[in-house]
Coordinates of C-alpha atoms in Angstrom, one line a residue:
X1 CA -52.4 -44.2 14.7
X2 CA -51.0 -43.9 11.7
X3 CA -50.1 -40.4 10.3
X4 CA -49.0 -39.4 6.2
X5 CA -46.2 -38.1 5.5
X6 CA -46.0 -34.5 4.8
X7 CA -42.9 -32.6 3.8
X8 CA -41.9 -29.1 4.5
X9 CA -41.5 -26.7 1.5
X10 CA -39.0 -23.6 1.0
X11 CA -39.7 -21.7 -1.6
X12 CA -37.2 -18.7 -2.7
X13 CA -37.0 -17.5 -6.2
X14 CA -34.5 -15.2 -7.0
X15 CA -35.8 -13.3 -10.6
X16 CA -36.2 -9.9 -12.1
X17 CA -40.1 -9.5 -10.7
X18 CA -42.0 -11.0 -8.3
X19 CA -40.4 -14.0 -6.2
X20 CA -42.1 -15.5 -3.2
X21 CA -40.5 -16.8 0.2
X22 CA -43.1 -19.4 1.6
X23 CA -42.4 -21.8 4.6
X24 CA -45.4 -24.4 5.0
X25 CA -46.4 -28.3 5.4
X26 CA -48.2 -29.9 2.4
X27 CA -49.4 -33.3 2.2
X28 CA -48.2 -34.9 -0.8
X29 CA -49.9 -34.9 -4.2
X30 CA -52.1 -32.3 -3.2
X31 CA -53.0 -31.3 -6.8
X32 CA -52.8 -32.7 -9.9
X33 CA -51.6 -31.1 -13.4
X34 CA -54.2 -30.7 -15.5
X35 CA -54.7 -29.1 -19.1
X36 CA -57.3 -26.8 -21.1
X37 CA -58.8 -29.9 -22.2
X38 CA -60.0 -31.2 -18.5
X39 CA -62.4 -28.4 -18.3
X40 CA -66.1 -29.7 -19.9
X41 CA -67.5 -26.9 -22.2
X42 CA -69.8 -25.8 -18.6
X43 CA -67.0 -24.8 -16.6
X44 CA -66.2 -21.1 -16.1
X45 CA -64.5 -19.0 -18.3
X46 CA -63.1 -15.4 -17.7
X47 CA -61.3 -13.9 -21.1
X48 CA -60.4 -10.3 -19.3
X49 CA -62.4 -8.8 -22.7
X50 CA -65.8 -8.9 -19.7
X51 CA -64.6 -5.2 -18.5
X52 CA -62.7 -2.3 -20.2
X53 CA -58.9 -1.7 -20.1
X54 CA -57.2 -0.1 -16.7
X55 CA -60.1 -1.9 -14.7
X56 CA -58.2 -2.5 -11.0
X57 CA -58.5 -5.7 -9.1
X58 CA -62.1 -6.6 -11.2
X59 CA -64.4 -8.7 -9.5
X60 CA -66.4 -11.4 -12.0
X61 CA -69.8 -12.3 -10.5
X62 CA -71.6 -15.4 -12.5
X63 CA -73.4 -13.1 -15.0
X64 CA -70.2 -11.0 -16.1
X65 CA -69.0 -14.1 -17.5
X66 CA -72.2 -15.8 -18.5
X67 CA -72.7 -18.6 -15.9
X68 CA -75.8 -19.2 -14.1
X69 CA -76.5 -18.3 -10.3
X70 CA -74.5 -21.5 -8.9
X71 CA -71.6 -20.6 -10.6
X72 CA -68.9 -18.4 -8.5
X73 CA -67.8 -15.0 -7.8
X74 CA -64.4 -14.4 -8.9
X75 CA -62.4 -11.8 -7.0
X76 CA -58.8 -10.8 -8.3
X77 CA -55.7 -8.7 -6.4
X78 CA -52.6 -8.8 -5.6
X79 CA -51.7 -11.4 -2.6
X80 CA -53.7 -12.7 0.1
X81 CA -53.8 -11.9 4.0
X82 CA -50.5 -13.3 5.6
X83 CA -48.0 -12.2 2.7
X84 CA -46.7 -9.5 2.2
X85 CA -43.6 -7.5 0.2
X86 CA -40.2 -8.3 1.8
X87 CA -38.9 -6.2 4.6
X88 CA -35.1 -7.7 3.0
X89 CA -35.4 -8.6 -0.3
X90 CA -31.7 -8.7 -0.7
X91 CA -31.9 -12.3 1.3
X92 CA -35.1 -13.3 0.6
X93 CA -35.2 -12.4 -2.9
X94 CA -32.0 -12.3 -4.2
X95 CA -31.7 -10.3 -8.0
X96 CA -35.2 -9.6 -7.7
X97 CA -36.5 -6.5 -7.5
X98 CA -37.8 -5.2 -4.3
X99 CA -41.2 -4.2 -5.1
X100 CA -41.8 -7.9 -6.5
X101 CA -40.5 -9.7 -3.4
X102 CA -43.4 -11.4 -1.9
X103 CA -42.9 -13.1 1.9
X104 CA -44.7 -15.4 3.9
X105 CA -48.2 -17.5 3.8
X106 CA -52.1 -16.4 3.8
X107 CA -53.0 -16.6 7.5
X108 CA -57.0 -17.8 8.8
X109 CA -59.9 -17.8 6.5
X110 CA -58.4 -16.6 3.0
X111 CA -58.7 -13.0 2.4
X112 CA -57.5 -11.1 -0.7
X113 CA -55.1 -8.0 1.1
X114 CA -56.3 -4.7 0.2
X115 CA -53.0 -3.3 1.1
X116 CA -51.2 -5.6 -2.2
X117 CA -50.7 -3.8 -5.3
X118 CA -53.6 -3.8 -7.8
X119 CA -54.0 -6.1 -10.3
X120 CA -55.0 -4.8 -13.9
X121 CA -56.4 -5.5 -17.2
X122 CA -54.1 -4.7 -20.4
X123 CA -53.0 -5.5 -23.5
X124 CA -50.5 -7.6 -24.3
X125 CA -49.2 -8.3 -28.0
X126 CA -47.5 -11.5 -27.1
X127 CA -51.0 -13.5 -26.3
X128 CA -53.9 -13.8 -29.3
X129 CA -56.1 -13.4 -27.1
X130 CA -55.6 -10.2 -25.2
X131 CA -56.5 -8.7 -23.0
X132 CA -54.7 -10.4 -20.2
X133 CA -54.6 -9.6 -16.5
X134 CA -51.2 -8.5 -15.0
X135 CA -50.2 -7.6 -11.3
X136 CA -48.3 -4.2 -10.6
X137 CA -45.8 -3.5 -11.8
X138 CA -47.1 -4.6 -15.4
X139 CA -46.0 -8.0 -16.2
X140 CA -43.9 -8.5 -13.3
X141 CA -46.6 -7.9 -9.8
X142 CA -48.2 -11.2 -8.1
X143 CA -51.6 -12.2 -9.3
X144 CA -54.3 -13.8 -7.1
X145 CA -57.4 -14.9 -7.9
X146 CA -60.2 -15.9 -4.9
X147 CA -63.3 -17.7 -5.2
X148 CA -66.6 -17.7 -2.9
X149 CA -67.1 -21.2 -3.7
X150 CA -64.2 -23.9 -2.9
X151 CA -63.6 -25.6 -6.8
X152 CA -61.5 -28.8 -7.7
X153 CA -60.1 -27.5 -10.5
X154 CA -58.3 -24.1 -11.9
X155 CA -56.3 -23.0 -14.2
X156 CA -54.9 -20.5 -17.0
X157 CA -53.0 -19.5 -19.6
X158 CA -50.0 -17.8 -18.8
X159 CA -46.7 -16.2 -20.4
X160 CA -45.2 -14.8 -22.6
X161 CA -42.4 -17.1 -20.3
X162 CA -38.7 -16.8 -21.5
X163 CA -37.6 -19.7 -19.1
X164 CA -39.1 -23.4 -18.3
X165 CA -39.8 -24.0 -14.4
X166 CA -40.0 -20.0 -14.0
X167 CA -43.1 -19.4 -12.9
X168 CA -45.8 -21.2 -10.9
X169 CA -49.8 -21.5 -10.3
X170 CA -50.3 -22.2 -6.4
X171 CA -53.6 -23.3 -4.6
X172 CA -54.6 -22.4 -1.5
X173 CA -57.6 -24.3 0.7
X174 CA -60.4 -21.7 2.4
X175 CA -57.9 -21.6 5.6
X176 CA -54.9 -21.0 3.8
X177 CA -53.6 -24.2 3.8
X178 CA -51.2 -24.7 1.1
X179 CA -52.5 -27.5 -1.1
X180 CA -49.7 -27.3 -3.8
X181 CA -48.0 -25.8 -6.4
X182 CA -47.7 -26.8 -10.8
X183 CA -45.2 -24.6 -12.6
X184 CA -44.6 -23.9 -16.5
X185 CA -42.7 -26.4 -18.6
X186 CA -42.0 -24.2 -21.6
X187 CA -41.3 -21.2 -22.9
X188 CA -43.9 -19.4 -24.3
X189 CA -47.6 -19.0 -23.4
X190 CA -48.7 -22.4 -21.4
X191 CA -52.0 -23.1 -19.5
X192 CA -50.9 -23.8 -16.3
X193 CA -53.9 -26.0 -14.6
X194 CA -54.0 -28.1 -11.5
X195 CA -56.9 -30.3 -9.9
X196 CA -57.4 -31.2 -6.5
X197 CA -55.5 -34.9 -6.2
X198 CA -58.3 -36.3 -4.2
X199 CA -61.5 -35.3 -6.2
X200 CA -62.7 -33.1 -3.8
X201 CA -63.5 -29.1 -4.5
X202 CA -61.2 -27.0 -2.1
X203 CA -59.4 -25.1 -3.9
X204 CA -60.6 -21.7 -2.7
X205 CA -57.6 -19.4 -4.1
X206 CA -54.8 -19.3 -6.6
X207 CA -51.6 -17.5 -6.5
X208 CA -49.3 -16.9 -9.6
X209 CA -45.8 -15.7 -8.8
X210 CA -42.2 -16.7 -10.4
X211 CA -40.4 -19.7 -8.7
X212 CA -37.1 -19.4 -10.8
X213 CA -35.5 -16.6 -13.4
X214 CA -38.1 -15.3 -15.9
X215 CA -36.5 -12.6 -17.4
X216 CA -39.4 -10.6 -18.8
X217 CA -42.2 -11.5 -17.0
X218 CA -45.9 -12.3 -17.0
X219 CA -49.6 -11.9 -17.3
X220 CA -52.6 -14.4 -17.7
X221 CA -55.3 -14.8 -19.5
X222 CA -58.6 -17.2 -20.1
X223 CA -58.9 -18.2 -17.0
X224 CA -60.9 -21.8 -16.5
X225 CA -62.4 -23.6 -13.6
X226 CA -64.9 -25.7 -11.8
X227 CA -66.6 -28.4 -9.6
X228 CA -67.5 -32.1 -10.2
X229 CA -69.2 -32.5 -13.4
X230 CA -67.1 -29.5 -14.8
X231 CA -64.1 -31.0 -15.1
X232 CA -62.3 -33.9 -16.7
X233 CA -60.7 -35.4 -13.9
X234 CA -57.2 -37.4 -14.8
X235 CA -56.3 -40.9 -14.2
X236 CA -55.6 -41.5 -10.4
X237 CA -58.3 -39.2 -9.5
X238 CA -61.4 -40.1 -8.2
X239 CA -64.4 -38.7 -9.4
X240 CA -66.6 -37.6 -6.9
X241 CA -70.0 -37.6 -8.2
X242 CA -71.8 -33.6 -9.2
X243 CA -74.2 -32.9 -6.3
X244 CA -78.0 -31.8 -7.7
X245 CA -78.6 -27.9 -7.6
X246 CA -82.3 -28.1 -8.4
X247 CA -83.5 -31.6 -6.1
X248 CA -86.9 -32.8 -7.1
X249 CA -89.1 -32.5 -4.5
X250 CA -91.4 -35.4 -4.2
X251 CA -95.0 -35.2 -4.6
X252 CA -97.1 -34.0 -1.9
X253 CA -99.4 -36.3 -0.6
X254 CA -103.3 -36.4 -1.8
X255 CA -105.4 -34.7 1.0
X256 CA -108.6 -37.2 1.9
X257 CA -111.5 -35.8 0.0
X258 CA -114.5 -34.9 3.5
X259 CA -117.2 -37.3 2.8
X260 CA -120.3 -34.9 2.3
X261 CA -122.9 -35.5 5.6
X262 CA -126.0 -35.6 3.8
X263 CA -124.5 -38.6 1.1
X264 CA -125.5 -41.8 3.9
X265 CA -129.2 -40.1 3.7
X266 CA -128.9 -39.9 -0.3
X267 CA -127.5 -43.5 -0.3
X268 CA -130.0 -44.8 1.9
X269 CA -133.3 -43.1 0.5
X270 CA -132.4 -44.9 -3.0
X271 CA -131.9 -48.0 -1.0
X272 CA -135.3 -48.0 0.5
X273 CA -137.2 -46.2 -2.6
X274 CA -135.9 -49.7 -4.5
X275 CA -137.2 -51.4 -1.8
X276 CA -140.3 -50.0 -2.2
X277 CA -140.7 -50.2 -6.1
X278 CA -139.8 -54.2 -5.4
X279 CA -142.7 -54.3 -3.3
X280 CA -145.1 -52.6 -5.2

């Protein structure tokens, strides 16, 4: 049998704000950067602007953000189940601060964590486009987003970043799995966008935290994703083709129309009354 290979990832970021210590197994070229321009003009679109300022850990069903039925229900907080702030943040976290160190990896089915500290929607003067969505503290808590639908692709703008390779978008699959991880190249605001490397929608959560130094921190903002025909996919990865929401039933067959009784006794009273009149 022959097995791929899989490599074990570490993952401590020492900043000022949030840094996460993750140990887990990924297979390789789980995800795929991906820009804005990927996602078709269908796929969803959360601005922050769909609920009023101070609105804690808001929840985005398809008609707050004007998709149809299929689309998914978007739930935002904190961290999932299975992490959790440091209990020593001075070794897992080094220079960041304590309330920002976030440990360990989502455990079974993935579950936002009530007990994680809110996420919130301000302003921010550094994006165009605010508001923005920030974790707790402001600019410098985790942010996760969960979906009730697995999608292939997500992503978002984030910043304002003061360091490239600070901060970095995570996916999860629906059993916590760790599928991978894109971070920002820039400094600035970037949209930070991945896609799932082997065309398939499983990307059931997304988890933004700082993997290096970012010295003032973060927030998002337009968040963007979707399933097969939603997305743009990249060269390398396949395109799995849309499933139909609305199948076409097939016609139902024509019921056999009863032949009336009395019609033989009509058919043969002509017969014979023709008979006659030949006769005659």
């Amino acid at each position: 049998m022959k097995f791929c290979p899989v490599r074990t990832l570490r993952l401590i970021a020492p900043a000022i704000g949030v840094a996460t210590v993750v140990t887990a197994t990924i297979a390789p070229a789980a995800v795929v950067r991906v820009t804005e321009d990927n996602f078709a003009a269908g796929a969803g679109l959360i601005t922050f602007s769909e609920f009023n300022l101070g609105t804690l850990n808001p929840v985005y069903t398809p008609s707050d953000y004007g998709a149809d039925t299929t689309a998914p229900t978007v739930t935002t907080g904190g961290y999932f189940v299975g992490q959790s702030l440091s209990d020593n943040p001075s070794v897992d976290c080094p220079s960041a601060s304590p309330s920002g160190c976030i440990s360990g990896a989502p455990t079974g089915e993935l579950t936002l964590d009530a007990d994680a500290p809110n996420t919130f929607i301000t302003n921010d003067s550094s994006f165009p486009t605010s508001p923005t969505l920030s974790g707790t503290p402001r600019f410098n808590g985790p942010i996760a987003l969960l979906f009730d639908e697995d999608q292939l692709a997500v992503g978002f703008e984030g910043g304002f970043f003061d360091a490239a390779q600070s901060t970095g978008i995570t996916a999860f699959g629906r059993q916590g799995e760790l599928l991978g991880t894109v971070t920002n190249e820039t400094r600035g605001i970037e949209f930070l966008g991945l896609v799932s490397a082997d065309g398939m929608s499983e990307i059931a959560g997304v988890f933004l935290d700082l993997v290096g130094s970012e010295p003032a921190g973060y927030n998002i903002d337009n968040v963007r994703f979707g399933e097969p025909g939603d997305v743009i996919v990249p060269p390398g990865v396949p395109e799995i083709p849309m499933e139909p929401t609305d199948p076409v039933d097939p016609l139902p067959p024509v019921a056999a129309v009863p032949v009336p009784a009395s019609l033989p006794l009509l058919v043969a009273g002509l017969g014979l009354l023709g008979f006659l009149r030949r006769r005659a």
